[in-house]
């Protein structure tokens, strides 16, 4: 069980400066010339002077709010919202072993001490637990799992910072944002291609989440956060060590995936890229660290590639992976699992189709030793999510063929479960197959897969039989979602 926060920790020195400090004198920002002209009968008007002073007062109120962000973070209502979100997301325990289910009891005892340590700056995040998971495209992805308590605090920070940055983010940014999705990004990209921008500049940021420069990120945060306590806390989360096995290694760069705050921080850093692309007048779509710029010619694409690579390297200290980045026709690349086609049509990328088939093969593997109803349930869970995500793609023929192939896989699974010839014969007879046809299927020594395509197997296990088992029809579901 995690111990309570230590309020006696030494106060840390200032780790950075902020450009949002209050000016030495309010006169430095007052519209002096407008007031003087109004008072002396000059060219100014009292109305304009009053308007400018009101704008200044509004900016001062925002500045005061920015100075009190930690109070908003530790507010009981904000913490309760954060707790409900963390509990809904579940997730495994961190290095301290505390589960999300144990978090509420811990808070009942330690909330006041935690609040005090956050306000006085003595709170120290725990190391994150390093976990590697396989990527869909190959290789391994490094995750960092914070403790349940640190996830709660990060979520509370996220809820305070998100309303500050959301209005500032680009309209072409879609990842990890409320009311925006990958489908919105695909639709926007499709619209650009439909306008004739058939060349894409596809950027792949090399190990983006592992390479984020802490100083650059903190300088972006300091543009709009005046509360240095919150800035110090965020830096401590960034610098929290990563525990792999029994060793903890320090982190001097990166914002590991796995915490609630990392997606927002990534958008804050890459917002500089968005603003630069907007300043140059480019048509682009960014989803997290996947960014595509759409142009009308290859020559224009090459110019954009060179300039953006230089911008990312010099301004944000991020590297573009030359092996995975390219200037190409849109239908030669994939974006978020989709493939854009001439005229703005949307298809499903070949790699996405292959991963779908590979997953279904694994679920319906004949030697799993799992009951057929359980296999059908697993298939349904996968297909519902997959078809819902890829419903924008034009792939009716492929999905119809997939449905037929899947039913054959399940027929083969059922026949293999029966094992013995007489058991297979009795099963076929019980499902309406005449005796000669049943014996013909049983006695064909050509393997389980060939038997699954026999007339007897198709007669005994038609499409309606799978519907009774509860198997969804992929083609029907796909066409229903497409309308």
XYZ file of C-alpha atoms in Angstrom, residues 108-434:
327
model
C -10.388 8.761 2.300
C -7.435 8.598 4.662
C -4.797 10.654 2.869
C -6.657 13.232 0.760
C -5.903 16.213 3.010
C -2.211 15.323 3.278
C -2.050 14.799 -0.499
C -3.723 18.152 -1.106
C -1.265 19.897 1.203
C 1.756 18.298 -0.457
C 0.520 19.307 -3.909
C -0.082 22.900 -2.837
C 3.206 23.361 -1.015
C 5.197 21.656 -3.778
C 6.543 18.721 -1.765
C 4.773 15.947 -3.707
C 7.088 13.596 -5.607
C 5.678 11.249 -8.268
C 6.659 7.583 -8.128
C 8.670 5.954 -10.927
C 6.614 4.543 -13.777
C 6.568 0.825 -14.504
C 8.127 0.108 -17.887
C 6.171 -2.246 -20.143
C 6.795 -3.139 -23.770
C 3.966 -4.183 -26.063
C 4.149 -5.266 -29.732
C 3.247 -2.682 -32.379
C 0.733 -3.572 -35.056
C 3.325 -2.613 -37.693
C 6.103 -4.636 -36.029
C 8.608 -3.892 -33.303
C 7.880 -3.007 -29.692
C 6.291 0.054 -28.115
C 7.541 1.316 -24.746
C 4.808 2.149 -22.247
C 5.192 3.698 -18.829
C 2.490 2.757 -16.321
C 2.217 5.337 -13.496
C 0.863 4.362 -10.108
C -2.886 4.652 -9.622
C -2.366 7.758 -7.470
C -0.159 9.442 -10.084
C -2.709 8.618 -12.778
C -5.356 10.301 -10.635
C -3.248 13.463 -10.230
C -2.380 13.535 -13.937
C -6.054 13.212 -14.826
C -6.911 16.063 -12.443
C -4.245 18.225 -14.131
C -5.541 17.258 -17.555
C -9.063 18.380 -16.639
C -7.762 21.817 -15.662
C -5.359 22.334 -18.573
C -7.507 20.964 -21.395
C -10.039 23.864 -21.363
C -7.134 26.329 -21.492
C -5.514 24.807 -24.577
C -8.456 23.419 -26.519
C -9.512 26.815 -27.972
C -5.899 27.434 -29.031
C -5.349 24.160 -30.892
C -5.515 23.953 -34.674
C -8.678 22.872 -36.469
C -6.478 20.400 -38.371
C -5.479 18.548 -35.176
C -7.710 15.571 -34.334
C -5.886 13.232 -31.962
C -6.746 12.980 -28.248
C -9.226 15.848 -28.388
C -12.869 15.998 -27.255
C -15.511 15.815 -29.965
C -12.864 14.778 -32.527
C -11.954 11.351 -33.824
C -9.885 9.471 -36.362
C -12.935 9.425 -38.631
C -13.003 13.236 -38.629
C -9.330 13.232 -39.633
C -10.003 10.793 -42.494
C -12.953 12.851 -43.726
C -10.845 16.019 -43.724
C -8.017 14.275 -45.598
C -10.539 12.884 -48.089
C -11.858 16.401 -48.719
C -8.346 17.673 -49.488
C -7.757 14.833 -51.956
C -11.155 15.480 -53.539
C -10.010 19.060 -54.233
C -7.140 17.756 -56.338
C -4.346 17.471 -53.760
C -3.364 13.955 -54.700
C 0.216 14.073 -53.364
C 0.849 13.538 -49.682
C 3.828 14.477 -47.551
C 3.708 11.741 -44.928
C 5.768 12.448 -41.788
C 6.665 9.763 -39.301
C 8.241 11.171 -36.137
C 10.908 8.797 -34.906
C 10.039 7.504 -31.418
C 8.140 10.708 -30.734
C 6.939 9.972 -27.205
C 10.428 8.812 -26.214
C 12.193 11.862 -27.694
C 10.178 14.841 -26.395
C 12.582 17.501 -25.132
C 11.547 18.468 -21.601
C 12.875 22.040 -21.737
C 11.100 22.837 -24.992
C 7.850 21.322 -23.748
C 8.027 23.231 -20.473
C 8.642 26.504 -22.322
C 5.434 25.884 -24.314
C 3.522 25.191 -21.115
C 4.874 28.359 -19.501
C 3.327 30.444 -22.281
C -0.108 29.993 -20.729
C 0.527 28.731 -17.178
C 1.546 31.256 -14.567
C 1.303 28.866 -11.621
C 4.883 27.717 -11.049
C 3.775 25.036 -8.611
C 1.908 23.306 -11.428
C 4.829 23.712 -13.825
C 7.197 22.141 -11.299
C 4.810 19.234 -10.740
C 4.487 18.546 -14.472
C 8.266 18.561 -14.856
C 8.538 16.061 -12.012
C 6.096 13.782 -13.804
C 8.217 14.077 -16.945
C 11.411 13.285 -15.047
C 10.025 10.435 -12.950
C 12.268 7.405 -13.441
C 11.234 4.265 -15.290
C 11.464 0.987 -13.414
C 12.306 -2.064 -15.500
C 12.747 -5.178 -13.397
C 14.428 -4.106 -10.178
C 16.357 -1.172 -11.671
C 15.125 2.388 -12.078
C 16.673 4.513 -14.775
C 16.292 8.311 -14.874
C 14.494 10.004 -17.752
C 15.867 13.180 -19.284
C 13.576 13.224 -22.314
C 10.292 11.752 -23.435
C 6.762 11.572 -22.102
C 5.967 7.826 -21.920
C 2.637 6.610 -23.169
C 0.444 5.205 -20.438
C -0.429 8.270 -18.353
C -3.495 10.517 -18.848
C -1.343 13.637 -19.266
C 0.937 12.471 -22.098
C -1.587 12.901 -24.964
C -2.323 16.508 -23.988
C 1.369 17.321 -23.606
C 2.073 15.873 -27.058
C -0.593 18.109 -28.598
C 0.789 21.151 -26.786
C 4.277 20.514 -28.170
C 3.143 19.728 -31.719
C 0.849 22.741 -31.790
C 3.940 24.696 -32.890
C 4.084 22.493 -35.985
C 0.372 23.043 -36.625
C 0.724 26.811 -36.373
C 3.739 26.812 -38.704
C 1.870 24.763 -41.323
C -1.119 27.098 -41.023
C 1.139 30.141 -41.391
C 2.462 28.706 -44.624
C -1.061 28.030 -45.888
C -0.741 24.242 -46.136
C -3.639 21.768 -46.117
C -2.765 19.167 -43.520
C -4.234 16.702 -41.047
C -2.520 15.682 -37.817
C -3.612 12.877 -35.522
C -1.232 12.689 -32.531
C 2.223 12.222 -34.065
C 0.873 11.198 -37.503
C 0.914 14.225 -39.803
C 0.031 14.345 -43.493
C 0.329 17.453 -45.691
C -1.617 17.399 -48.975
C -0.224 19.205 -52.030
C -0.853 19.198 -55.791
C 2.546 18.104 -57.103
C 5.564 16.058 -56.145
C 7.870 19.070 -56.460
C 5.762 20.974 -53.938
C 5.782 17.946 -51.674
C 9.576 17.702 -51.753
C 9.872 21.382 -50.766
C 7.431 20.885 -47.882
C 9.306 17.782 -46.705
C 12.661 19.605 -46.590
C 11.315 22.676 -44.800
C 9.249 20.790 -42.218
C 12.073 18.381 -41.413
C 14.302 21.406 -40.746
C 11.602 23.062 -38.624
C 11.061 19.974 -36.481
C 14.777 19.473 -35.993
C 15.690 23.077 -35.164
C 12.569 24.297 -33.341
C 11.295 21.181 -31.548
C 14.377 18.912 -31.657
C 12.355 16.075 -33.142
C 13.580 13.687 -35.816
C 11.650 12.511 -38.855
C 12.153 8.820 -39.632
C 13.422 8.820 -43.257
C 12.535 5.158 -43.768
C 8.865 5.592 -42.863
C 8.332 9.105 -44.248
C 7.793 9.837 -47.930
C 6.347 12.091 -50.600
C 3.992 9.944 -52.671
C 0.588 9.628 -54.247
C -2.081 9.361 -51.585
C -3.117 5.842 -52.628
C 0.450 4.637 -52.124
C 0.377 5.488 -48.410
C -1.870 4.647 -45.484
C -3.219 6.972 -42.820
C -4.780 5.732 -39.588
C -5.302 2.318 -41.163
C -7.116 3.731 -44.218
C -6.028 4.366 -47.800
C -7.186 7.403 -49.735
C -8.128 6.830 -53.361
C -8.345 9.165 -56.388
C -11.166 11.668 -56.120
C -11.207 11.508 -52.340
C -12.692 8.035 -52.000
C -11.677 6.074 -48.896
C -10.493 2.488 -48.833
C -9.026 0.166 -46.220
C -5.247 -0.215 -46.244
C -3.909 -3.623 -47.235
C -1.960 -3.856 -43.965
C -5.196 -3.361 -42.007
C -6.892 -6.168 -43.929
C -3.970 -8.495 -43.288
C -4.026 -7.738 -39.561
C -7.760 -8.453 -39.483
C -7.293 -11.862 -41.121
C -4.343 -12.657 -38.865
C -6.390 -11.888 -35.760
C -9.324 -14.012 -36.921
C -6.958 -16.874 -37.711
C -5.619 -16.716 -34.167
C -9.110 -16.719 -32.637
C -10.330 -19.643 -34.763
C -7.167 -21.744 -34.500
C -8.327 -25.357 -34.484
C -6.224 -26.629 -31.564
C -7.236 -23.960 -29.022
C -9.416 -26.279 -26.974
C -12.096 -23.619 -26.431
C -15.815 -24.201 -26.911
C -17.330 -22.945 -30.159
C -19.726 -20.481 -28.431
C -16.713 -18.915 -26.678
C -14.872 -18.624 -29.982
C -17.923 -16.992 -31.570
C -18.058 -14.484 -28.721
C -14.386 -13.565 -29.246
C -14.943 -13.217 -32.979
C -17.922 -10.926 -32.373
C -16.016 -8.706 -29.955
C -13.215 -8.238 -32.473
C -15.424 -7.775 -35.547
C -17.758 -5.255 -33.934
C -14.856 -2.971 -33.080
C -13.007 -3.525 -36.361
C -16.007 -2.927 -38.626
C -17.136 0.083 -36.604
C -13.732 1.698 -37.049
C -13.289 0.810 -40.736
C -16.855 1.543 -41.798
C -15.695 4.570 -43.823
C -13.710 2.363 -46.213
C -15.071 1.067 -49.493
C -14.550 -2.696 -49.250
C -17.886 -4.460 -49.763
C -16.545 -7.326 -51.879
C -13.619 -7.966 -49.538
C -15.842 -8.036 -46.440
C -18.357 -10.324 -48.156
C -15.507 -12.714 -48.980
C -14.227 -12.365 -45.411
C -17.631 -13.401 -44.058
C -17.656 -16.577 -46.157
C -14.070 -17.424 -45.212
C -14.847 -16.914 -41.514
C -17.822 -19.281 -41.605
C -15.635 -21.913 -43.234
C -13.026 -21.448 -40.489
C -15.708 -22.042 -37.875
C -17.052 -25.108 -39.691
C -13.543 -26.512 -39.716
C -13.214 -25.688 -35.999
C -16.414 -27.574 -35.185
C -15.523 -30.646 -37.254
C -12.055 -30.806 -35.717
C -13.618 -30.673 -32.231
C -15.637 -33.818 -33.005
C -12.366 -35.683 -33.787
C -13.706 -39.180 -34.527
C -15.328 -40.173 -37.793
C -18.436 -41.627 -36.182
C -18.910 -38.463 -34.073
C -18.699 -36.346 -37.218
C -21.168 -38.671 -38.969
C -23.693 -38.426 -36.116
C -23.344 -34.620 -36.014
C -23.991 -34.314 -39.752
C -26.973 -36.658 -39.602
C -28.425 -34.776 -36.648
C -28.284 -31.577 -38.724
C -30.216 -32.937 -41.701
C -27.490 -34.421 -43.901
C -28.449 -37.694 -45.604
